[in-house]
Tab-separated table of C-alpha atoms in Angstrom:
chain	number	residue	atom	x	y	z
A	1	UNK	CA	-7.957	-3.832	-9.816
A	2	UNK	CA	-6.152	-1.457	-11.420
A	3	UNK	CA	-4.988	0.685	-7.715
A	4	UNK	CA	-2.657	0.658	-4.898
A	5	UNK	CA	-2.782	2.506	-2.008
A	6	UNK	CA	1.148	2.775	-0.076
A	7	UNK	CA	1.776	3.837	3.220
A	8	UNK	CA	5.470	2.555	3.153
A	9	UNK	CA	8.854	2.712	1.032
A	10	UNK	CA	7.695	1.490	-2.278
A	11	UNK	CA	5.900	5.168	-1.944
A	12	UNK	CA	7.442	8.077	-3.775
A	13	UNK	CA	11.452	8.501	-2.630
A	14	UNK	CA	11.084	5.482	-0.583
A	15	UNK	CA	13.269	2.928	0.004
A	16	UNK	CA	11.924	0.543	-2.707
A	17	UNK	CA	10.499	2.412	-4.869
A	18	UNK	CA	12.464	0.433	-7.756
A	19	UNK	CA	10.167	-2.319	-7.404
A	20	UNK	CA	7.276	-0.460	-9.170
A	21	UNK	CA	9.472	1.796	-10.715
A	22	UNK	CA	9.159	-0.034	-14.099
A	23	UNK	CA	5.517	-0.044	-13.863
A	24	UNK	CA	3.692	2.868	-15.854
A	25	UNK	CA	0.919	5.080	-13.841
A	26	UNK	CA	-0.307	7.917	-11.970
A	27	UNK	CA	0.528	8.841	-8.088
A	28	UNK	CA	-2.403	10.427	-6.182
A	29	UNK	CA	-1.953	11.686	-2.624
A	30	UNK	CA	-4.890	9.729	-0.557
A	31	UNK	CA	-4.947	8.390	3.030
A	32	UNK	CA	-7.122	5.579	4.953
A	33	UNK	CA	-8.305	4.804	8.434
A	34	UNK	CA	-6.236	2.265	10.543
A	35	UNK	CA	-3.114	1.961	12.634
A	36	UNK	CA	0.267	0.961	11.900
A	37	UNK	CA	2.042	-1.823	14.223
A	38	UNK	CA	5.748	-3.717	14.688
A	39	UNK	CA	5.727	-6.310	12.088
A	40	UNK	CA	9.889	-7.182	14.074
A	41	UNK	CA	9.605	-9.856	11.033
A	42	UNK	CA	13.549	-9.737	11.581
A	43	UNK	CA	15.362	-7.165	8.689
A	44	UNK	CA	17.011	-4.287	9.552
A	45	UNK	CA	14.457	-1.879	8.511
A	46	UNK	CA	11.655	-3.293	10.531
A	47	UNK	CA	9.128	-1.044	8.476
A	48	UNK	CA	5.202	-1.066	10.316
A	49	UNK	CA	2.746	-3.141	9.358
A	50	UNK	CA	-1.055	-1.491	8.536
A	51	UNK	CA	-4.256	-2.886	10.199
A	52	UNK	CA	-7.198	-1.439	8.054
A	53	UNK	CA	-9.876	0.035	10.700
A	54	UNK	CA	-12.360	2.731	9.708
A	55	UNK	CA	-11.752	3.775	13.129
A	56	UNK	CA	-8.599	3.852	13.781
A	57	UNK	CA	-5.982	6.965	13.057
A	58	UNK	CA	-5.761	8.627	9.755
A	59	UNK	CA	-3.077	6.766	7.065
A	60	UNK	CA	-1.057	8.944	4.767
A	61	UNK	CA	0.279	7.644	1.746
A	62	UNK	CA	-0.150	7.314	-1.961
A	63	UNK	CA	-2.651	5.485	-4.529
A	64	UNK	CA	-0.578	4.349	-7.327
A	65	UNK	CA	-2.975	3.603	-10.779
A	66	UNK	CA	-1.958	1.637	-13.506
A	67	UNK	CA	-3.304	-0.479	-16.137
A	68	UNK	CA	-0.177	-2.593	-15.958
A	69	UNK	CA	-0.663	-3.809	-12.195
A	70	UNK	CA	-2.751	-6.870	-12.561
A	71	UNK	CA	0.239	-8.183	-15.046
A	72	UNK	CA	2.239	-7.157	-11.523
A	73	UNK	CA	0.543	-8.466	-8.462
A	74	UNK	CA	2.217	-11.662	-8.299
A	75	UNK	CA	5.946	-10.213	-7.953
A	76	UNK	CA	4.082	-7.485	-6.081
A	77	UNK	CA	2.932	-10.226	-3.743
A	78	UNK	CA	6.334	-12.348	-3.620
A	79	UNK	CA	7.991	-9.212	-2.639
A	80	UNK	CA	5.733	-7.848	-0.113
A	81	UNK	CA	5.977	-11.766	1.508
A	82	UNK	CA	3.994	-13.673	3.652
A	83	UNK	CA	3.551	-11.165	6.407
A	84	UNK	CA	1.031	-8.918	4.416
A	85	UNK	CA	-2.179	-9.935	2.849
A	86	UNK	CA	-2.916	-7.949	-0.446
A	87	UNK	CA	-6.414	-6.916	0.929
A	88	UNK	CA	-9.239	-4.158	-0.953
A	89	UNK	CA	-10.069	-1.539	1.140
A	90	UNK	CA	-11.906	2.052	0.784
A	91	UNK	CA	-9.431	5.060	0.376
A	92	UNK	CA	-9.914	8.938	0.420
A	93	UNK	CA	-8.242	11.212	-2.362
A	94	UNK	CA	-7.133	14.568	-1.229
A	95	UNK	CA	-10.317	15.792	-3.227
A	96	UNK	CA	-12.272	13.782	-1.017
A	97	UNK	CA	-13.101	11.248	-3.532
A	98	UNK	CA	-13.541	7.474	-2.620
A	99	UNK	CA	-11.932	4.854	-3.880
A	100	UNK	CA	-11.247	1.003	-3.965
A	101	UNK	CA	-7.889	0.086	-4.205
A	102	UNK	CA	-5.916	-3.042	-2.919
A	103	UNK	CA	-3.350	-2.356	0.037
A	104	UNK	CA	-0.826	-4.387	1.433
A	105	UNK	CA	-1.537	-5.061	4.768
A	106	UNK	CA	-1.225	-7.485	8.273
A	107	UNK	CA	-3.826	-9.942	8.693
A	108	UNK	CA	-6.642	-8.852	10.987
């Protein structure tokens, strides 16, 4: 799988962007269905957590496509931690395209 969809700060300007910074690829403004909750998993930025349901609220983020991320999703998965499950789900392109791309997000 060669996609990502973020909803959080590795996203463009965000707060760790630097951790995919050294990865080449394309950013594509998409969004998904779900809802975000607490994850309180204890650091000071306490950032939300994404359940994936198609009928839940629409998700803004990013789908970030490169080659190089299956050399990635290991770190990709230390970093994220134990919290998240790297999950594929079904995301919409702002040119109403679908498309499968792995998100990070709480168990269900």
């Amino acid at each position: 799988m060669e996609h990502l969809f973020i909803y959080g700060p590795l996203g463009p300007g965000g707060l760790n962007e630097h951790v995919i910074a050294n990865i080449d690829g394309e950013w594509s403004s998409a969004y998904l269905r779900g809802r975000l909750e607490n994850t309180d998993h204890g650091d000071e930025h306490n950032f939300p957590g994404l359940v994936v349901d198609n009928t839940g609220q629409v998700i803004r983020g990013h789908v970030f496509s490169s080659a190089q991320l299956p050399e990635h999703w290991d770190a990709l998965d230390d970093f994220e931690g134990p919290i998240y499950q790297r999950t594929v789900t079904t995301v919409i392109l702002d040119d109403n395209r679908e498309l499968e791309a792995y998100v990070y997000a709480l168990p269900q």
